Amino acid sequence: QVQLVESGGGLVQAGGSLRLSCTASGIRFGICDMAWYRQVPGKQRELVAAVASVGTIDYVDFVKGRFTISRDNSKNTVYLQMSSLKPEDTAVYYCNAKYFDANYWGRGTQVTVSS
């Protein structure tokens, strides 16, 4: 059974930092393309950052220079280091794994940035 478990969310003041982690099990992590998405109530889930199995990294414009995605295949874990956080970064952050034709999601972790 595939599981993605996120951790590291919480409440932080604007300008602060958080590091999210997502640990995968039941999957060949090293060949998965991994990504972080976020969602606020009433809006669609949106891509934040992605790291492919081969190491290619992409960011959406609104996090470039502030967020860093990385992966540790020895720990089956993908990270999202978030810095210079803004109130508009408040959302539930979800881990995503693309494994062959399948798409897997974690349950999400809440990030709240106070002004």
mmCIF file of C-alpha atoms in Angstrom:
data_model
loop_
_atom_site.group_PDB
_atom_site.id
_atom_site.type_symbol
_atom_site.label_atom_id
_atom_site.label_comp_id
_atom_site.label_asym_id
_atom_site.label_seq_id
_atom_site.Cartn_x
_atom_site.Cartn_y
_atom_site.Cartn_z
ATOM 1 C CA GLN A 1 0.000 0.000 0.000
ATOM 2 C CA VAL A 2 1.389 3.373 -1.021
ATOM 3 C CA GLN A 3 1.536 6.025 1.685
ATOM 4 C CA LEU A 4 2.791 9.596 1.604
ATOM 5 C CA VAL A 5 3.052 11.239 5.002
ATOM 6 C CA GLU A 6 3.676 14.963 5.254
ATOM 7 C CA SER A 7 5.015 16.755 8.314
ATOM 8 C CA GLY A 8 6.496 20.096 9.287
ATOM 9 C CA GLY A 9 3.545 22.412 8.874
ATOM 10 C CA GLY A 10 2.523 24.912 11.504
ATOM 11 C CA LEU A 11 2.028 28.543 12.385
ATOM 12 C CA VAL A 12 4.765 31.010 11.542
ATOM 13 C CA GLN A 13 5.046 34.776 11.336
ATOM 14 C CA ALA A 14 5.506 36.527 8.018
ATOM 15 C CA GLY A 15 9.148 36.442 7.009
ATOM 16 C CA GLY A 16 9.731 33.178 8.830
ATOM 17 C CA SER A 17 10.681 29.738 7.587
ATOM 18 C CA LEU A 18 9.362 26.198 7.685
ATOM 19 C CA ARG A 19 10.581 22.915 6.271
ATOM 20 C CA LEU A 20 8.044 20.392 5.094
ATOM 21 C CA SER A 21 8.869 16.721 4.751
ATOM 22 C CA CYS A 22 7.075 13.943 2.920
ATOM 23 C CA THR A 23 8.096 10.354 3.470
ATOM 24 C CA ALA A 24 6.891 7.691 1.088
ATOM 25 C CA SER A 25 6.371 3.987 1.659
ATOM 26 C CA GLY A 26 5.124 1.137 -0.504
ATOM 27 C CA ILE A 27 6.658 2.679 -3.593
ATOM 28 C CA ARG A 28 9.943 2.722 -5.488
ATOM 29 C CA PHE A 29 10.686 6.258 -4.442
ATOM 30 C CA GLY A 30 13.782 6.676 -6.579
ATOM 31 C CA ILE A 31 11.832 6.423 -9.826
ATOM 32 C CA CYS A 32 8.982 8.693 -8.742
ATOM 33 C CA ASP A 33 8.553 12.258 -9.839
ATOM 34 C CA MET A 34 7.716 14.156 -6.654
ATOM 35 C CA ALA A 35 5.979 17.466 -6.137
ATOM 36 C CA TRP A 36 4.442 19.771 -3.589
ATOM 37 C CA TYR A 37 1.039 21.335 -4.174
ATOM 38 C CA ARG A 38 -1.040 23.635 -2.041
ATOM 39 C CA GLN A 39 -4.709 24.429 -1.692
ATOM 40 C CA VAL A 40 -6.787 27.054 0.052
ATOM 41 C CA PRO A 41 -10.516 26.678 0.641
ATOM 42 C CA GLY A 42 -12.560 27.458 -2.424
ATOM 43 C CA LYS A 43 -9.615 27.294 -4.794
ATOM 44 C CA GLN A 44 -8.063 24.593 -6.922
ATOM 45 C CA ARG A 45 -4.999 22.759 -5.769
ATOM 46 C CA GLU A 46 -1.948 24.370 -7.343
ATOM 47 C CA LEU A 47 1.569 23.188 -8.042
ATOM 48 C CA VAL A 48 4.285 24.759 -5.919
ATOM 49 C CA ALA A 49 7.441 22.857 -6.846
ATOM 50 C CA ALA A 50 8.489 19.587 -8.433
ATOM 51 C CA VAL A 51 11.573 17.412 -8.510
ATOM 52 C CA ALA A 52 11.767 14.665 -11.082
ATOM 53 C CA SER A 53 13.332 11.260 -10.540
ATOM 54 C CA VAL A 54 16.272 12.401 -12.640
ATOM 55 C CA GLY A 55 16.681 15.510 -10.495
ATOM 56 C CA THR A 56 15.120 18.184 -12.688
ATOM 57 C CA ILE A 57 13.526 20.876 -10.535
ATOM 58 C CA ASP A 58 10.750 23.321 -11.356
ATOM 59 C CA TYR A 59 9.136 26.089 -9.337
ATOM 60 C CA VAL A 60 6.122 28.207 -9.933
ATOM 61 C CA ASP A 61 6.911 31.883 -10.206
ATOM 62 C CA PHE A 62 5.391 32.940 -6.902
ATOM 63 C CA VAL A 63 7.843 30.805 -4.882
ATOM 64 C CA LYS A 64 11.016 31.230 -6.894
ATOM 65 C CA GLY A 65 13.818 32.469 -4.706
ATOM 66 C CA ARG A 66 11.903 31.660 -1.525
ATOM 67 C CA PHE A 67 11.210 27.909 -1.599
ATOM 68 C CA THR A 68 13.603 25.041 -2.249
ATOM 69 C CA ILE A 69 12.555 21.508 -3.086
ATOM 70 C CA SER A 70 14.915 18.597 -2.554
ATOM 71 C CA ARG A 71 14.806 14.850 -2.234
ATOM 72 C CA ASP A 72 16.747 12.198 -0.359
ATOM 73 C CA ASN A 73 16.231 8.888 -2.101
ATOM 74 C CA SER A 74 18.010 7.024 0.714
ATOM 75 C CA LYS A 75 15.250 8.194 3.068
ATOM 76 C CA ASN A 76 12.340 8.043 0.616
ATOM 77 C CA THR A 77 11.715 11.676 1.495
ATOM 78 C CA VAL A 78 11.085 14.906 -0.349
ATOM 79 C CA TYR A 79 11.463 18.273 1.352
ATOM 80 C CA LEU A 80 10.180 21.769 0.814
ATOM 81 C CA GLN A 81 12.216 24.455 2.521
ATOM 82 C CA MET A 82 10.113 27.592 2.687
ATOM 83 C CA SER A 83 11.624 30.955 3.563
ATOM 84 C CA SER A 84 10.428 34.553 3.531
ATOM 85 C CA LEU A 85 6.932 33.261 4.068
ATOM 86 C CA LYS A 86 3.997 35.531 3.306
ATOM 87 C CA PRO A 87 0.416 35.432 4.581
ATOM 88 C CA GLU A 88 -0.662 34.429 1.075
ATOM 89 C CA ASP A 89 1.381 31.241 1.445
ATOM 90 C CA THR A 90 -1.197 30.054 3.977
ATOM 91 C CA ALA A 91 -2.632 26.784 2.661
ATOM 92 C CA VAL A 92 -2.713 23.048 3.103
ATOM 93 C CA TYR A 93 0.395 21.659 1.452
ATOM 94 C CA TYR A 94 0.178 18.264 -0.215
ATOM 95 C CA CYS A 95 2.863 15.864 -1.311
ATOM 96 C CA ASN A 96 2.392 14.195 -4.695
ATOM 97 C CA ALA A 97 4.106 11.198 -6.243
ATOM 98 C CA LYS A 98 3.854 10.169 -9.871
ATOM 99 C CA TYR A 99 4.705 6.477 -10.188
ATOM 100 C CA PHE A 100 4.337 5.063 -13.684
ATOM 101 C CA ASP A 101 0.713 5.902 -14.580
ATOM 102 C CA ALA A 102 -0.439 6.378 -11.000
ATOM 103 C CA ASN A 103 -0.750 9.561 -8.998
ATOM 104 C CA TYR A 104 -0.557 9.451 -5.203
ATOM 105 C CA TRP A 105 -1.316 12.110 -2.604
ATOM 106 C CA GLY A 106 -0.600 12.629 1.025
ATOM 107 C CA ARG A 107 -3.217 13.943 3.452
ATOM 108 C CA GLY A 108 -1.648 17.363 3.614
ATOM 109 C CA THR A 109 -0.116 19.569 6.263
ATOM 110 C CA GLN A 110 -1.439 22.990 7.228
ATOM 111 C CA VAL A 111 0.824 26.010 6.893
ATOM 112 C CA THR A 112 -0.429 29.248 8.401
ATOM 113 C CA VAL A 113 1.512 32.484 8.028
ATOM 114 C CA SER A 114 0.429 35.343 10.264
ATOM 115 C CA SER A 115 0.954 38.980 9.307
#
